[in-house]
Coordinates of C-alpha atoms and ligand atoms in Angstrom, one line a residue:
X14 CA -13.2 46.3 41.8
X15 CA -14.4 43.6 39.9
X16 CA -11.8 40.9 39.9
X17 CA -10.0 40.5 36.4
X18 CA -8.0 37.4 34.8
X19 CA -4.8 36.6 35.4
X20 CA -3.6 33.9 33.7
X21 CA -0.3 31.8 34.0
X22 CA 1.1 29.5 30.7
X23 CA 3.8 27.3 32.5
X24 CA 5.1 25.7 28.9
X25 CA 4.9 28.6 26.5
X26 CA 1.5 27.8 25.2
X27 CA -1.8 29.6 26.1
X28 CA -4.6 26.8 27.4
X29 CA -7.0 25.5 25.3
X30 CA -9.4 28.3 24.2
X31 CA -7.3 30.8 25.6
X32 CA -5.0 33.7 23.4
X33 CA -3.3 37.0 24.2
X34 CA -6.1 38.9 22.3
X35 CA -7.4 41.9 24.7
X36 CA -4.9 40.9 27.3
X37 CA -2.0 42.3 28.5
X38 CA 0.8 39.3 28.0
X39 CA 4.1 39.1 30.2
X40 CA 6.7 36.9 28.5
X41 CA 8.6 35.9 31.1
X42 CA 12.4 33.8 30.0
X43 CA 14.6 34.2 33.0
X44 CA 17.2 32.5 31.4
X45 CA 18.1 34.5 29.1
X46 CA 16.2 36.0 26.2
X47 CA 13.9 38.4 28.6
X48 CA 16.9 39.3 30.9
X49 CA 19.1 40.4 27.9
X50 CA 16.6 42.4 26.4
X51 CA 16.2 44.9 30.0
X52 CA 19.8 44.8 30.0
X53 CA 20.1 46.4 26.1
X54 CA 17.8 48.5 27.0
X55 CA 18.7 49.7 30.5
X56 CA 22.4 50.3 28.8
X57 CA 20.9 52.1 26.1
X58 CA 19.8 50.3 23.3
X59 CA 16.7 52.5 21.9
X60 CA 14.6 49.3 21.2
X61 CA 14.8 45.5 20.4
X62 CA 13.5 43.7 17.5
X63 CA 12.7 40.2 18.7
X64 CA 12.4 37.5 15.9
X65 CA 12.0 33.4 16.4
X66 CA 14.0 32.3 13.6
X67 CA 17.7 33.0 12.0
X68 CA 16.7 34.2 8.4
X69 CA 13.9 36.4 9.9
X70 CA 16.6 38.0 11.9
X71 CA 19.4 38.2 9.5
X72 CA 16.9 40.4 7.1
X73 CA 15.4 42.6 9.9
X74 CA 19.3 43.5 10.0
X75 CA 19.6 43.9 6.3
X76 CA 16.4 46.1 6.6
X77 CA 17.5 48.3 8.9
X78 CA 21.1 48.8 7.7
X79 CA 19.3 49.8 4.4
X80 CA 17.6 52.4 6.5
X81 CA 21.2 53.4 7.7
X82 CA 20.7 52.2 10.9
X83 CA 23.6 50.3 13.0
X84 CA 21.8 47.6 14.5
X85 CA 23.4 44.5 16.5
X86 CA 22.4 41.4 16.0
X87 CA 22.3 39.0 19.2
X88 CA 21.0 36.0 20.2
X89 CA 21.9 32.0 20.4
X90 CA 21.5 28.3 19.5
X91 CA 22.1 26.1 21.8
X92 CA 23.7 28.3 24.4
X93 CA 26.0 29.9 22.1
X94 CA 26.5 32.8 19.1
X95 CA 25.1 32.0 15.5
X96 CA 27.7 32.2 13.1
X97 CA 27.1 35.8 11.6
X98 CA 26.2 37.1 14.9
X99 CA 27.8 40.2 16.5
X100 CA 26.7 38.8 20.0
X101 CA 25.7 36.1 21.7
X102 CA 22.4 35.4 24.8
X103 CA 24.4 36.5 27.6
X104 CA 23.4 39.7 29.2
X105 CA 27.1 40.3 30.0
X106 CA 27.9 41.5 26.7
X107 CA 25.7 44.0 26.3
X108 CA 27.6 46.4 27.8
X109 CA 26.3 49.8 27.8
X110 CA 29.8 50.9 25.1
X111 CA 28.6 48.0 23.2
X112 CA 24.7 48.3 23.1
X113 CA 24.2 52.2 23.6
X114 CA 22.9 54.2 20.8
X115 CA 22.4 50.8 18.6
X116 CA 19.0 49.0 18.1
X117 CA 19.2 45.2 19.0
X118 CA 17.8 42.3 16.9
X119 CA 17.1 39.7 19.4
X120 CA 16.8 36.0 18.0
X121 CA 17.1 32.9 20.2
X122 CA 15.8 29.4 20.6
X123 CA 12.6 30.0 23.0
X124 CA 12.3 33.5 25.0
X125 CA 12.2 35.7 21.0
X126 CA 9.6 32.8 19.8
X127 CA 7.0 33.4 22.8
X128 CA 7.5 37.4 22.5
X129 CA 6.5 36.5 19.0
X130 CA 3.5 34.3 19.7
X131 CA 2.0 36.7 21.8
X132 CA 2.6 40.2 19.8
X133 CA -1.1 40.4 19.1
X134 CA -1.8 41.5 22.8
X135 CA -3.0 44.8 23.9
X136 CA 0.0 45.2 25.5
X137 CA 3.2 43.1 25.3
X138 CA 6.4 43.2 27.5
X139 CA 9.4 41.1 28.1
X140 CA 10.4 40.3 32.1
X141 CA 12.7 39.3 33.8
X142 CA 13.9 38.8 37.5
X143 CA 15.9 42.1 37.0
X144 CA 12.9 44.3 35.9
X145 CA 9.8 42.9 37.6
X146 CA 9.1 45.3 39.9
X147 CA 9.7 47.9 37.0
X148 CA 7.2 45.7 34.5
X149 CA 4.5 45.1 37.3
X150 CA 4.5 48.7 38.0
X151 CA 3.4 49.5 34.3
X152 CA 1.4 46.0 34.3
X153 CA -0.8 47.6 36.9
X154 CA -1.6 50.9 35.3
X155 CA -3.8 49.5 32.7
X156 CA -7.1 47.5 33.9
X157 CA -6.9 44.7 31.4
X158 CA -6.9 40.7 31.7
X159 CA -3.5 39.3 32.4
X160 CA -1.5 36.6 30.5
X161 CA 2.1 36.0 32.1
X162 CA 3.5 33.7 29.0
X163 CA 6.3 31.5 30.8
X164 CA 8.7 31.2 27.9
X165 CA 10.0 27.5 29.1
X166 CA 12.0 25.1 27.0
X167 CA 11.3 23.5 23.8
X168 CA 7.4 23.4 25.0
X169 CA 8.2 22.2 28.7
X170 CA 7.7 24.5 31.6
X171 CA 11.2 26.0 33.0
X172 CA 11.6 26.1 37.0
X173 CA 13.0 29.7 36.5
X174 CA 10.4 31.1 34.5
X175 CA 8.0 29.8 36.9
X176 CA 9.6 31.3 39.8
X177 CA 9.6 34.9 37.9
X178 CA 5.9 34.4 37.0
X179 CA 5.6 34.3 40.7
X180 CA 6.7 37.1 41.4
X181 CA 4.8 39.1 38.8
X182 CA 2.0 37.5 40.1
X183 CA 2.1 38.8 43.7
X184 CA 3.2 42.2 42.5
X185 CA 0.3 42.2 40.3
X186 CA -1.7 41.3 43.3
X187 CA -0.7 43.8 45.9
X188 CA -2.2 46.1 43.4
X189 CA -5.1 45.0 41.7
X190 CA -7.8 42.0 42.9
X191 CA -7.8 38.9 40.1
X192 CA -9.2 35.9 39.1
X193 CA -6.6 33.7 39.2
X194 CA -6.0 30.0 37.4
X195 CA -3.9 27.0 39.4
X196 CA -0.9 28.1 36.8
X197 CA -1.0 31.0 38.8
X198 CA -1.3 29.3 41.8
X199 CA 1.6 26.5 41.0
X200 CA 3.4 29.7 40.0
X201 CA 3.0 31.8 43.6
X202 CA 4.1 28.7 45.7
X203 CA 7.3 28.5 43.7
X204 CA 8.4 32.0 44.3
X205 CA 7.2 31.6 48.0
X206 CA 9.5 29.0 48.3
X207 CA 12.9 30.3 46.6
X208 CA 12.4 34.3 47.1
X209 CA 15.0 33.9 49.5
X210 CA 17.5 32.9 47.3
X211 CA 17.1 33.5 43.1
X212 CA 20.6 32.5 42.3
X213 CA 20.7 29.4 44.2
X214 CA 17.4 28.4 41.9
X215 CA 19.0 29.8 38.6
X216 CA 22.2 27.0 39.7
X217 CA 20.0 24.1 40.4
X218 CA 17.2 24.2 37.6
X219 CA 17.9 22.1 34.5
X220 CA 18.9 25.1 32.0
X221 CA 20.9 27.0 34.6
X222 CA 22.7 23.6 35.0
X223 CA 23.4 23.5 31.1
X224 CA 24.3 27.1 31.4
X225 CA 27.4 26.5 33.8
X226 CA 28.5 23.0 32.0
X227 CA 28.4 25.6 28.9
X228 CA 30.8 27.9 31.3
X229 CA 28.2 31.0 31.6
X230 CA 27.8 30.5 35.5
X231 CA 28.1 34.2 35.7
X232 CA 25.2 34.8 33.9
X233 CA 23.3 32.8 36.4
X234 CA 24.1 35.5 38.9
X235 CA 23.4 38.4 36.6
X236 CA 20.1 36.6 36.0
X237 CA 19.6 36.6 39.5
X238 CA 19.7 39.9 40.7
X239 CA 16.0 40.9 41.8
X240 CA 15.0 44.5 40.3
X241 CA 18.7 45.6 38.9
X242 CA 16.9 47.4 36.6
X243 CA 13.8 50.3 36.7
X244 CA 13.1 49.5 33.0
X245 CA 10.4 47.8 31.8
X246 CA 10.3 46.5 28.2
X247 CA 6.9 47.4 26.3
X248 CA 6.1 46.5 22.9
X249 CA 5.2 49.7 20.7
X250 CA 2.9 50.3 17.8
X251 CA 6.0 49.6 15.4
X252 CA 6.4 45.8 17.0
X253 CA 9.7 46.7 18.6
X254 CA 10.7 46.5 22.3
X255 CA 11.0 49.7 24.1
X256 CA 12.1 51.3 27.6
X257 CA 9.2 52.2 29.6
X258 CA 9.7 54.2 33.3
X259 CA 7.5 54.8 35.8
Ligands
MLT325 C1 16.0 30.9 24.8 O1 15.4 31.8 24.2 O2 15.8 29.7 24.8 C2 17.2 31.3 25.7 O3 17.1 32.6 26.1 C3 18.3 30.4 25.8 C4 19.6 30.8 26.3 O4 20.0 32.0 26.2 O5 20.3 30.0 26.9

């Protein structure tokens, strides 16, 4: 087999010279964009709209409505709900009697602006600790070049989303032989040393930290929990986010 790329952006932005075009791009926030978006859609959400900014999302509502669709719209600033928001980031509210049967517009300070950065791709999904295994599995059907896009924070990398891009990484490589970079690399050695224990990570990296001063500790453990769900979260032709099974 001849070895193909594998790529790993650690801040949210592809290396010089380097784009999702041809590729098949893994946008990886761990805490929490990526992880709410499996859990809409393992609890029944039919897809998820993802958009970077607040008047974006407030018309692809308005749009949809007009369509008579009954979408939620979900997502956060600074932690919390936007005013005009039916729900919040936290993958605890999207309860399967909240979410199921209702598309989701997803709009939130980092994870939605990567997922929109890198919609170009071949192939675009959203991971998560809770549906890597599920996301790998589909990654690895397709022979194509692979960009894991660490979502991170305001253009710095994020422990967490390091540690996730990890583990994609050595799924991705018990299947298939790549070419990787020293993101990748960096990326590998982090999972190595915290596989053993995800929450205790989510609790001691800087956003988890703002998470439980903010009171969502419970979210960290949600966060946490290592293949909760066999979903994986693949962009369609139509741009939205949709549930993909093995
Ligand atoms: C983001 O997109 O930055 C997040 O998912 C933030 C959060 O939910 O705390």
């Amino acid at each position: 087999m001849t070895p193909l790329p594998l790529r790993t952006w650690l801040d949210g932005k592809p290396p010089p010279g380097e784009g999702v075009a041809g590729t098949t791009a893994v946008v990886i926030d761990v805490l929490r964009a990526s992880t709410t978006v499996a859990t809409a859609l393992a609890h029944g959400a039919p897809y998820v709209v993802a958009r970077a900014n607040l008047d974006d999302a407030f018309a692809a509502r308005g749009e949809l409505e007009r369509r008579g669709e009954e979408p939620i719209l979900g997502g956060e600033r600074g932690g919390f709900k936007v005013p005009g928001f039916d729900l919040g980031n936290s993958p605890l509210e999207y309860a399967p009697a909240r979410v199921g049967g209702k598309p989701l517009i997803l709009c939130t300070s980092n994870g939605t602006a990567a997922l929109e950065q890198c919609r170009d791709a071949s192939r675009l999904y959203a991971a998560s600790f809770v549906n890597a295994g599920a996301t790998a599995a589909t990654v690895a059907k397709a022979a194509r070049p692979v960009a894991i896009c660490c979502a991170g924070k305001e253009g710095a990398p994020s422990l967490e989303d390091v540690c996730c891009a990890g583990l994609m990484a050595t799924l991705l490589l018990d299947n298939y032989t790549y070419e990787t970079d020293d993101a990748t690399a960096l990326a590998l050695l982090c999972w190595k040393n915290n596989k053993r224990d995800v929450t205790r990570l989510l609790k001691h990296c800087s956003h988890g930290r703002y998470l439980q001063a903010l009171g969502f500790e419970r979210d960290l453990e949600f966060c946490g929990q290592v293949d909760a769900f066999a979903v994986a979260a693949a962009q369609n032709d139509a741009g939205k986010l949709i549930a993909v099974t093995d």
